[in-house]
Amino acid sequence: MTPTDDQAAVPTLDLDLTSPEPIPEAGIAKALDLMRSGRLFRYGETAPGQLSPAADLEQKFATAIGRRYAIGVNSCGAALFLALRASGVAPGDHVLVNGFTLAPVPGAIAHAGGVPVIVEIDHRCMIDLDDLERQAAATGAKTLLLSHMRGHISNLDEVMTIATRHGINVIEDCAHTLGANWAGRPTGSFGVAGCFSLQTFKHINAGEGGIIVTDDADLAAQAIILSGSYMLYPQHAARPDEEAFEKWRAVTPNFSLRLSALAATVALPQLDELDERIRKMNHAYERLAAELSAIDGVEVIERDPREEFVGSSLQLRLPSLDSGQIAAIIDFCRSHKLDLKWFGQERMEGFTSRPAQWKYITPSGQAPRTEEILRSLCDMRIPPSMTADHCRQIATIIAAAVHNATHQE
Ligand SMILES: *Cc1c(COP(=O)(O)O)cnc(C)c1O
C-alpha cells in the first residue's frame, strides 16, 4: 500500500471518547425535586428517621463494598487526603505510592503534609512488589497509598502480606475500580480505607464527589468530623457509634469538604445502572484489546486473571518507538478524532502525568523503570456506547498511525 491509499482507507472515529454519560431521567427528576425543596446542603434539618440523599448514598456504598462505614466528601482527592490524615499520617511522614497514578494522588499526600515515596511499577502497570518491599524497609513508611490507576489492580494478596509484615496501613485509591474485584473481593475492602470518585469521568457521574469506605471506627469518626459535619454526624447512617465521636469531636478540625445533596441525588440512580454500564464497557474493552493486540508494535497491557477489572479505559504501549514517533501517532489519531492520551509527553497535559513531572516531590524522578514504562504508555477512554464498528475504526486509525510513524524515513 502507498501512503495515499492508507490515508484514504483511514476512517474518522464517529464516537466522542471525551463525552460523559448523561444523568438517568430518574436522577434528573429527583434533582429537580431537591432543587424545588432547596435542601442542597446535606445537613438540612431532615425529618427524624428520614435519610438524606448523602446518607443514603453512603449506606449503599458501604453495603456494595462490604464495609461498615462510608463517608461522602466533595472529591476523591479530598477522600484520599482525609483517609491519610484520619489513619494517622502526620506532617513529614513518608507515604509510599505506586508511580502509575493521577496527579491528585501525590497531591493528597502533599495535602496531608506527607512525603510521597514513589514505588516502581511493572510492565502490567501493577505495583512492583520487590520495590515495595525495598522502599518500605528503606524509608520505614507506615502508609501505602495504592492507586488502582485506570482500573489496573495490583496483586492485593501480595501487597497485603507485605504491608502486614512491615506494619503498613494500605489506603486504596478506587477512583477507577467501582465495581471491580481482586480474586472475587471488591477493591476498597482490602486496605484500612478505600476511596471512590463520583467525578464526571469515573464510573458514576455526579460532577464532583468522593466516598471513603472503612471498617475502622476511629478513622470513620475523624473523617466525618474533618469533612465538615458541624457536629451533625447523627444524620449519617453508615457511621460508628457515639463513643467514637466523643473521642474525636473536640480535637478534630472541620475542613469543610462535604458531599453536596445534589451530587448524591444525581449519583444514586446510577448505582442501579452500574452493572449494565460495566457489562457494556467490558465487552468493548475485550473487542478493542483483541483488535489492537494484532497491530505490529502495539502492546495492550496484559491483565492478571484475578484482576476482575472494569474496562472503562484501555492502555497500550509502543515500546519500540521513540518519542518523536509517538508524538506523530498522537497527532495522526487526533486528526482522525481519536483522542489518545500519552503519559510520555514532555509537558503535563490533561489527565496524564508521571512522577518525574511532580517537581514538588524531592528528589523527583526516582523511579526510572516506571518512567521508561510510562514513556510509551498511551491511554483512551471506553464509553459504554462504544460499538464493534467503533473498535474497528480505532484499530484502523492506530494501525495507520503506527505505519506512518515507522515508515516516515
Ligand atoms: C480521578 C482520580 C482521582 C481523583 O478523583 P477526583 O474525584 O477527581 O478528585 C484519584 N485517583 C485516580 C486514579 C483517579 O483517576
Short mmCIF file of C-alpha atoms and ligand atoms in Angstrom, two decimals:
data_model
loop_
_atom_site.label_atom_id
_atom_site.label_comp_id
_atom_site.label_asym_id
_atom_site.label_seq_id
_atom_site.Cartn_x
_atom_site.Cartn_y
_atom_site.Cartn_z
CA MET A 1 0.00 0.00 0.00
CA THR A 2 1.21 3.52 -0.76
CA PRO A 3 0.77 6.15 1.94
CA THR A 4 -2.03 7.82 -0.06
CA ASP A 5 -4.03 4.57 -0.19
CA ASP A 6 -3.53 4.30 3.55
CA GLN A 7 -4.79 7.83 4.11
CA ALA A 8 -7.90 7.18 2.01
CA ALA A 9 -8.82 3.99 3.87
CA VAL A 10 -8.47 5.51 7.32
CA PRO A 11 -11.82 6.47 8.83
CA THR A 12 -12.60 9.27 11.24
CA LEU A 13 -13.86 7.98 14.58
CA ASP A 14 -17.58 8.72 14.88
CA LEU A 15 -17.64 8.49 18.68
CA ASP A 16 -16.55 11.23 21.07
CA LEU A 17 -14.42 9.46 23.68
CA THR A 18 -14.46 12.53 25.90
CA SER A 19 -18.24 12.78 26.17
CA PRO A 20 -19.61 11.81 29.61
CA GLU A 21 -22.60 9.64 30.48
CA PRO A 22 -25.90 11.50 30.76
CA ILE A 23 -27.74 11.53 34.10
CA PRO A 24 -30.57 8.95 34.12
CA GLU A 25 -34.05 10.51 33.90
CA ALA A 26 -34.81 9.27 37.43
CA GLY A 27 -31.82 11.26 38.67
CA ILE A 28 -32.89 14.37 36.78
CA ALA A 29 -36.40 14.15 38.26
CA LYS A 30 -35.05 13.68 41.79
CA ALA A 31 -32.59 16.54 41.30
CA LEU A 32 -35.44 18.84 40.24
CA ASP A 33 -37.45 17.85 43.32
CA LEU A 34 -34.44 18.52 45.50
CA MET A 35 -33.86 21.93 43.93
CA ARG A 36 -37.52 22.84 44.46
CA SER A 37 -37.15 21.89 48.12
CA GLY A 38 -33.96 23.97 48.38
CA ARG A 39 -32.30 21.29 50.53
CA LEU A 40 -29.00 21.15 48.69
CA PHE A 41 -26.89 21.15 51.85
CA ARG A 42 -26.50 17.60 53.13
CA TYR A 43 -27.17 18.52 56.75
CA GLY A 44 -30.59 20.07 56.25
CA GLU A 45 -32.88 19.64 59.22
CA THR A 46 -34.33 16.42 57.83
CA ALA A 47 -37.45 14.97 59.42
CA PRO A 48 -36.50 12.38 62.07
CA GLY A 49 -35.93 8.95 60.60
CA GLN A 50 -35.60 10.31 57.08
CA LEU A 51 -32.37 9.58 55.27
CA SER A 52 -30.77 12.45 53.36
CA PRO A 53 -29.57 11.60 49.82
CA ALA A 54 -25.93 11.82 51.01
CA ALA A 55 -26.53 9.43 53.91
CA ASP A 56 -28.47 7.11 51.60
CA LEU A 57 -25.62 7.05 49.07
CA GLU A 58 -23.07 6.40 51.83
CA GLN A 59 -25.07 3.48 53.14
CA LYS A 60 -25.38 1.96 49.66
CA PHE A 61 -21.61 2.30 49.11
CA ALA A 62 -20.83 0.64 52.44
CA THR A 63 -23.11 -2.25 51.52
CA ALA A 64 -21.76 -2.57 47.97
CA ILE A 65 -18.12 -2.74 49.11
CA GLY A 66 -18.93 -4.77 52.21
CA ARG A 67 -17.64 -2.29 54.79
CA ARG A 68 -19.19 -0.91 57.96
CA TYR A 69 -18.79 2.80 57.33
CA ALA A 70 -18.87 5.18 54.36
CA ILE A 71 -18.26 8.94 54.29
CA GLY A 72 -19.18 11.16 51.36
CA VAL A 73 -16.95 14.15 50.54
CA ASN A 74 -16.52 16.62 47.69
CA SER A 75 -13.95 14.66 45.61
CA CYS A 76 -11.86 11.52 45.59
CA GLY A 77 -8.76 13.68 46.10
CA ALA A 78 -10.34 15.01 49.31
CA ALA A 79 -11.31 11.44 50.29
CA LEU A 80 -7.68 10.34 49.92
CA PHE A 81 -6.44 13.31 51.94
CA LEU A 82 -8.94 12.64 54.74
CA ALA A 83 -8.22 8.89 54.76
CA LEU A 84 -4.48 9.63 55.06
CA ARG A 85 -4.99 12.14 57.83
CA ALA A 86 -7.60 10.11 59.74
CA SER A 87 -5.42 6.98 59.54
CA GLY A 88 -2.69 8.88 61.37
CA VAL A 89 -0.42 10.35 58.68
CA ALA A 90 1.29 13.38 60.21
CA PRO A 91 3.33 16.13 58.52
CA GLY A 92 6.74 14.83 57.48
CA ASP A 93 5.67 11.16 57.34
CA HIS A 94 6.73 9.10 54.33
CA VAL A 95 3.86 7.73 52.26
CA LEU A 96 4.52 5.03 49.66
CA VAL A 97 2.64 5.41 46.37
CA ASN A 98 2.87 3.46 43.10
CA GLY A 99 4.29 5.59 40.29
CA PHE A 100 1.42 4.95 37.86
CA THR A 101 -1.24 7.26 39.24
CA LEU A 102 -3.08 10.54 38.75
CA ALA A 103 -1.82 13.93 39.95
CA PRO A 104 -4.42 14.27 42.79
CA VAL A 105 -2.94 11.18 44.47
CA PRO A 106 0.53 12.55 45.27
CA GLY A 107 -1.42 15.79 45.74
CA ALA A 108 -3.44 14.21 48.57
CA ILE A 109 -0.19 13.11 50.25
CA ALA A 110 1.19 16.66 49.97
CA HIS A 111 -2.14 17.99 51.33
CA ALA A 112 -1.69 15.80 54.43
CA GLY A 113 1.87 17.11 54.79
CA GLY A 114 3.31 13.70 53.89
CA VAL A 115 6.37 12.97 51.77
CA PRO A 116 5.49 10.86 48.70
CA VAL A 117 7.85 7.93 48.07
CA ILE A 118 7.37 6.62 44.55
CA VAL A 119 7.28 2.82 44.22
CA GLU A 120 8.11 1.31 40.81
CA ILE A 121 5.50 -0.42 38.63
CA ASP A 122 5.96 -3.39 36.31
CA HIS A 123 5.05 -3.83 32.62
CA ARG A 124 1.47 -4.80 33.62
CA CYS A 125 1.06 -1.41 35.37
CA MET A 126 0.90 -3.22 38.75
CA ILE A 127 2.99 -2.16 41.73
CA ASP A 128 6.46 -3.78 41.74
CA LEU A 129 6.34 -5.97 44.85
CA ASP A 130 10.13 -6.17 45.25
CA ASP A 131 10.46 -2.41 45.09
CA LEU A 132 7.57 -2.04 47.56
CA GLU A 133 9.39 -4.32 50.00
CA ARG A 134 12.67 -2.45 49.44
CA GLN A 135 11.22 1.04 49.83
CA ALA A 136 9.19 0.03 52.88
CA ALA A 137 12.35 -1.23 54.56
CA ALA A 138 14.47 1.74 53.43
CA THR A 139 12.07 4.52 54.49
CA GLY A 140 10.19 2.90 57.38
CA ALA A 141 6.99 4.31 55.84
CA LYS A 142 3.84 3.21 57.66
CA THR A 143 1.37 4.06 54.90
CA LEU A 144 0.91 2.87 51.31
CA LEU A 145 -1.48 4.79 49.08
CA LEU A 146 -2.17 2.13 46.47
CA SER A 147 -3.66 3.64 43.33
CA HIS A 148 -5.68 1.24 41.15
CA MET A 149 -4.88 3.66 38.35
CA ARG A 150 -7.05 3.40 35.22
CA GLY A 151 -8.53 0.27 36.74
CA HIS A 152 -5.24 -1.68 36.97
CA ILE A 153 -5.40 -3.66 40.20
CA SER A 154 -2.12 -4.78 41.76
CA ASN A 155 -1.75 -8.20 43.37
CA LEU A 156 -3.67 -7.35 46.54
CA ASP A 157 -2.90 -10.68 48.24
CA GLU A 158 0.84 -9.99 47.97
CA VAL A 159 0.52 -6.28 48.74
CA MET A 160 -1.42 -7.02 51.94
CA THR A 161 1.13 -9.64 53.01
CA ILE A 162 4.00 -7.19 52.57
CA ALA A 163 2.01 -4.44 54.30
CA THR A 164 1.27 -6.67 57.29
CA ARG A 165 4.92 -7.68 57.55
CA HIS A 166 6.01 -4.02 57.70
CA GLY A 167 3.10 -2.70 59.79
CA ILE A 168 1.87 -0.58 56.89
CA ASN A 169 -1.65 0.86 56.55
CA VAL A 170 -2.91 0.49 52.99
CA ILE A 171 -5.29 3.09 51.59
CA GLU A 172 -6.81 2.10 48.27
CA ASP A 173 -7.44 4.64 45.53
CA CYS A 174 -10.50 3.14 43.81
CA ALA A 175 -11.37 6.11 41.57
CA HIS A 176 -11.50 3.73 38.58
CA THR A 177 -12.45 0.48 40.26
CA LEU A 178 -16.03 0.92 41.43
CA GLY A 179 -17.50 -2.48 40.52
CA ALA A 180 -14.09 -4.20 40.25
CA ASN A 181 -12.71 -7.09 42.31
CA TRP A 182 -9.40 -8.74 43.05
CA ALA A 183 -9.98 -12.52 43.14
CA GLY A 184 -13.67 -12.11 43.88
CA ARG A 185 -13.39 -9.42 46.55
CA PRO A 186 -14.24 -5.74 45.88
CA THR A 187 -11.43 -3.22 45.70
CA GLY A 188 -11.75 -0.85 48.62
CA SER A 189 -12.29 -3.78 51.00
CA PHE A 190 -8.61 -4.73 51.40
CA GLY A 191 -6.91 -1.73 52.99
CA VAL A 192 -7.85 0.29 56.09
CA ALA A 193 -9.81 2.53 53.75
CA GLY A 194 -10.90 2.69 50.12
CA CYS A 195 -11.63 5.94 48.26
CA PHE A 196 -14.01 6.29 45.31
CA SER A 197 -14.74 9.13 42.90
CA LEU A 198 -18.06 10.48 41.63
CA GLN A 199 -16.33 12.83 39.21
CA THR A 200 -17.76 13.03 35.68
CA PHE A 201 -15.16 10.76 34.04
CA LYS A 202 -15.40 7.89 36.53
CA HIS A 203 -17.96 5.09 36.74
CA ILE A 204 -20.65 7.28 38.31
CA ASN A 205 -21.08 10.86 37.17
CA ALA A 206 -22.18 13.34 39.84
CA GLY A 207 -19.90 16.10 38.56
CA GLU A 208 -17.87 16.07 41.76
CA GLY A 209 -17.82 13.83 44.80
CA GLY A 210 -15.86 11.18 46.65
CA ILE A 211 -16.61 8.36 49.10
CA ILE A 212 -14.38 6.84 51.79
CA VAL A 213 -15.23 3.29 52.97
CA THR A 214 -13.68 1.71 56.06
CA ASP A 215 -14.30 -0.69 58.96
CA ASP A 216 -12.24 1.44 61.35
CA ALA A 217 -14.49 3.40 63.76
CA ASP A 218 -11.78 5.93 64.68
CA LEU A 219 -10.93 6.60 61.04
CA ALA A 220 -14.63 6.97 60.15
CA ALA A 221 -15.46 9.30 63.06
CA GLN A 222 -12.45 11.53 62.31
CA ALA A 223 -13.20 11.59 58.58
CA ILE A 224 -16.83 12.61 59.22
CA ILE A 225 -15.79 15.41 61.58
CA LEU A 226 -12.89 16.51 59.32
CA SER A 227 -15.19 16.57 56.28
CA GLY A 228 -17.22 19.31 57.94
CA SER A 229 -20.22 17.70 59.64
CA TYR A 230 -20.83 20.63 62.04
CA MET A 231 -21.35 18.00 64.75
CA LEU A 232 -24.46 16.85 62.87
CA TYR A 233 -22.91 13.39 62.47
CA PRO A 234 -26.04 11.64 63.82
CA GLN A 235 -27.51 12.37 60.37
CA HIS A 236 -25.06 9.86 58.88
CA ALA A 237 -26.31 6.29 58.58
CA ALA A 238 -23.18 4.21 57.81
CA ARG A 239 -21.30 5.65 60.80
CA PRO A 240 -19.76 4.41 64.04
CA ASP A 241 -21.37 4.72 67.48
CA GLU A 242 -21.47 7.93 69.51
CA GLU A 243 -18.49 6.72 71.56
CA ALA A 244 -16.11 7.08 68.61
CA PHE A 245 -17.27 10.65 68.02
CA GLU A 246 -16.92 11.56 71.70
CA LYS A 247 -13.27 10.57 71.47
CA TRP A 248 -12.53 12.81 68.48
CA ARG A 249 -15.02 15.69 68.40
CA ALA A 250 -13.03 18.18 70.48
CA VAL A 251 -9.64 17.55 68.89
CA THR A 252 -10.56 17.28 65.21
CA PRO A 253 -10.85 20.34 62.94
CA ASN A 254 -13.61 20.98 60.39
CA PHE A 255 -12.11 21.16 56.87
CA SER A 256 -15.43 21.73 55.03
CA LEU A 257 -15.06 19.09 52.30
CA ARG A 258 -18.68 17.94 52.26
CA LEU A 259 -20.59 15.98 49.63
CA SER A 260 -23.49 18.05 48.30
CA ALA A 261 -27.02 16.65 48.45
CA LEU A 262 -27.41 17.42 44.75
CA ALA A 263 -24.36 15.31 43.80
CA ALA A 264 -25.66 12.44 45.96
CA THR A 265 -29.11 12.69 44.37
CA VAL A 266 -27.67 12.55 40.87
CA ALA A 267 -25.36 9.64 41.81
CA LEU A 268 -27.96 7.39 43.48
CA PRO A 269 -29.90 6.12 40.43
CA GLN A 270 -26.60 5.47 38.62
CA LEU A 271 -25.77 2.75 41.14
CA ASP A 272 -28.69 0.78 39.69
CA GLU A 273 -27.27 1.17 36.17
CA LEU A 274 -23.71 0.32 37.13
CA ASP A 275 -23.75 -3.40 36.30
CA GLU A 276 -25.16 -2.75 32.85
CA ARG A 277 -22.62 0.03 32.17
CA ILE A 278 -19.80 -2.25 33.26
CA ARG A 279 -21.05 -5.08 31.06
CA LYS A 280 -21.03 -2.78 28.02
CA MET A 281 -17.61 -1.27 28.76
CA ASN A 282 -16.03 -4.67 29.38
CA HIS A 283 -17.49 -6.01 26.16
CA ALA A 284 -16.00 -3.08 24.21
CA TYR A 285 -12.70 -3.46 26.09
CA GLU A 286 -12.32 -7.12 25.12
CA ARG A 287 -13.09 -6.35 21.49
CA LEU A 288 -10.75 -3.39 21.31
CA ALA A 289 -7.95 -5.21 23.14
CA ALA A 290 -8.15 -8.08 20.62
CA GLU A 291 -8.07 -5.68 17.65
CA LEU A 292 -5.19 -3.59 18.99
CA SER A 293 -3.05 -6.55 20.08
CA ALA A 294 -2.96 -7.67 16.44
CA ILE A 295 -1.15 -4.47 15.37
CA ASP A 296 2.63 -4.73 14.98
CA GLY A 297 4.43 -2.58 17.56
CA VAL A 298 1.36 -2.18 19.80
CA GLU A 299 1.20 -3.91 23.19
CA VAL A 300 -2.05 -3.88 25.13
CA ILE A 301 -1.30 -4.03 28.85
CA GLU A 302 -1.55 -7.64 29.99
CA ARG A 303 -4.06 -8.36 32.81
CA ASP A 304 -3.81 -10.83 35.65
CA PRO A 305 -6.77 -13.28 35.60
CA ARG A 306 -7.52 -12.37 39.24
CA GLU A 307 -8.00 -8.75 38.18
CA GLU A 308 -11.78 -8.53 37.66
CA PHE A 309 -11.39 -5.04 36.28
CA VAL A 310 -13.83 -2.56 34.80
CA GLY A 311 -12.72 -1.74 31.24
CA SER A 312 -13.58 1.96 31.40
CA SER A 313 -10.31 2.78 29.66
CA LEU A 314 -7.61 0.93 27.75
CA GLN A 315 -3.84 1.36 27.99
CA LEU A 316 -1.38 0.40 25.30
CA ARG A 317 2.37 0.68 24.92
CA LEU A 318 4.57 1.39 21.92
CA PRO A 319 7.89 0.28 23.45
CA SER A 320 9.85 0.07 20.18
CA LEU A 321 9.03 3.63 19.11
CA ASP A 322 10.82 6.83 20.04
CA SER A 323 9.13 9.93 21.43
CA GLY A 324 9.03 11.70 18.06
CA GLN A 325 7.24 8.75 16.51
CA ILE A 326 4.75 8.51 19.38
CA ALA A 327 4.06 12.26 19.14
CA ALA A 328 3.33 11.76 15.43
CA ILE A 329 0.93 8.91 16.27
CA ILE A 330 -0.94 11.06 18.80
CA ASP A 331 -1.27 13.84 16.19
CA PHE A 332 -2.43 11.43 13.50
CA CYS A 333 -5.05 9.96 15.85
CA ARG A 334 -6.26 13.44 16.82
CA SER A 335 -6.68 14.37 13.18
CA HIS A 336 -8.96 11.30 12.89
CA LYS A 337 -10.94 12.34 16.00
CA LEU A 338 -9.35 9.66 18.17
CA ASP A 339 -8.39 11.23 21.49
CA LEU A 340 -5.38 9.24 22.64
CA LYS A 341 -3.59 10.43 25.78
CA TRP A 342 0.15 9.90 26.22
CA PHE A 343 1.96 9.59 29.55
CA GLY A 344 5.34 10.21 27.93
CA GLN A 345 4.76 13.72 26.66
CA GLU A 346 7.17 16.40 27.73
CA ARG A 347 4.69 18.69 29.45
CA MET A 348 1.91 17.54 31.78
CA GLU A 349 -1.39 17.82 29.98
CA GLY A 350 -4.94 16.79 30.89
CA PHE A 351 -5.25 13.54 32.80
CA THR A 352 -1.78 12.14 32.20
CA SER A 353 1.44 12.85 34.04
CA ARG A 354 4.29 10.89 35.56
CA PRO A 355 6.35 11.11 38.77
CA ALA A 356 9.32 12.98 37.26
CA GLN A 357 6.91 15.81 36.40
CA TRP A 358 5.77 16.35 40.00
CA LYS A 359 8.62 18.67 40.85
CA TYR A 360 7.32 19.43 44.34
CA ILE A 361 8.38 15.91 45.28
CA THR A 362 12.04 15.76 46.18
CA PRO A 363 14.01 14.01 44.93
CA SER A 364 11.86 13.74 41.82
CA GLY A 365 12.20 11.17 39.08
CA GLN A 366 13.47 8.42 41.35
CA ALA A 367 11.51 5.66 39.61
CA PRO A 368 13.46 5.04 36.38
CA ARG A 369 11.67 1.81 35.41
CA THR A 370 8.28 3.46 35.87
CA GLU A 371 9.43 6.42 33.76
CA GLU A 372 10.53 4.03 30.99
CA ILE A 373 7.17 2.20 31.03
CA LEU A 374 5.19 5.47 31.04
CA ARG A 375 7.37 6.94 28.27
CA SER A 376 5.47 4.90 25.67
CA LEU A 377 2.16 4.38 27.51
CA CYS A 378 -0.97 5.64 25.77
CA ASP A 379 -4.47 5.71 27.09
CA MET A 380 -8.04 6.03 25.84
CA ARG A 381 -11.46 6.14 27.47
CA ILE A 382 -14.06 3.49 26.71
CA PRO A 383 -17.59 4.88 26.95
CA PRO A 384 -20.38 2.28 27.35
CA SER A 385 -21.70 3.34 23.93
CA MET A 386 -18.60 2.04 22.09
CA THR A 387 -19.69 -0.48 19.43
CA ALA A 388 -17.87 -3.12 17.37
CA ASP A 389 -17.72 -0.60 14.49
CA HIS A 390 -16.03 1.96 16.73
CA CYS A 391 -13.47 -0.64 17.83
CA ARG A 392 -12.74 -1.42 14.17
CA GLN A 393 -12.35 2.29 13.37
CA ILE A 394 -9.99 2.82 16.31
CA ALA A 395 -7.84 -0.17 15.32
CA THR A 396 -7.68 1.05 11.71
CA ILE A 397 -6.67 4.56 12.78
CA ILE A 398 -3.98 3.32 15.18
CA ALA A 399 -2.60 0.79 12.67
CA ALA A 400 -2.29 3.55 10.05
CA ALA A 401 -0.76 5.93 12.61
CA VAL A 402 1.88 3.39 13.61
CA HIS A 403 2.56 2.51 9.97
CA ASN A 404 3.02 6.18 9.01
CA ALA A 405 5.21 6.92 12.01
CA THR A 406 7.50 3.96 11.37
CA HIS A 407 7.74 4.36 7.58
CA GLN A 408 8.48 8.08 7.55
CA GLU A 409 12.23 8.00 6.90
C1 LIG B 1 -9.89 10.80 39.17
C2 LIG B 1 -8.92 10.11 40.01
C3 LIG B 1 -8.65 10.58 41.30
C4 LIG B 1 -9.23 11.83 41.88
O1 LIG B 1 -10.60 11.90 41.78
P1 LIG B 1 -11.35 13.33 41.93
O2 LIG B 1 -12.72 12.92 42.33
O3 LIG B 1 -11.26 13.97 40.58
O4 LIG B 1 -10.64 14.07 42.98
C5 LIG B 1 -7.75 9.87 42.06
N1 LIG B 1 -7.15 8.78 41.58
C6 LIG B 1 -7.36 8.31 40.34
C7 LIG B 1 -6.66 7.08 39.88
C8 LIG B 1 -8.26 8.97 39.51
O5 LIG B 1 -8.47 8.50 38.28
#
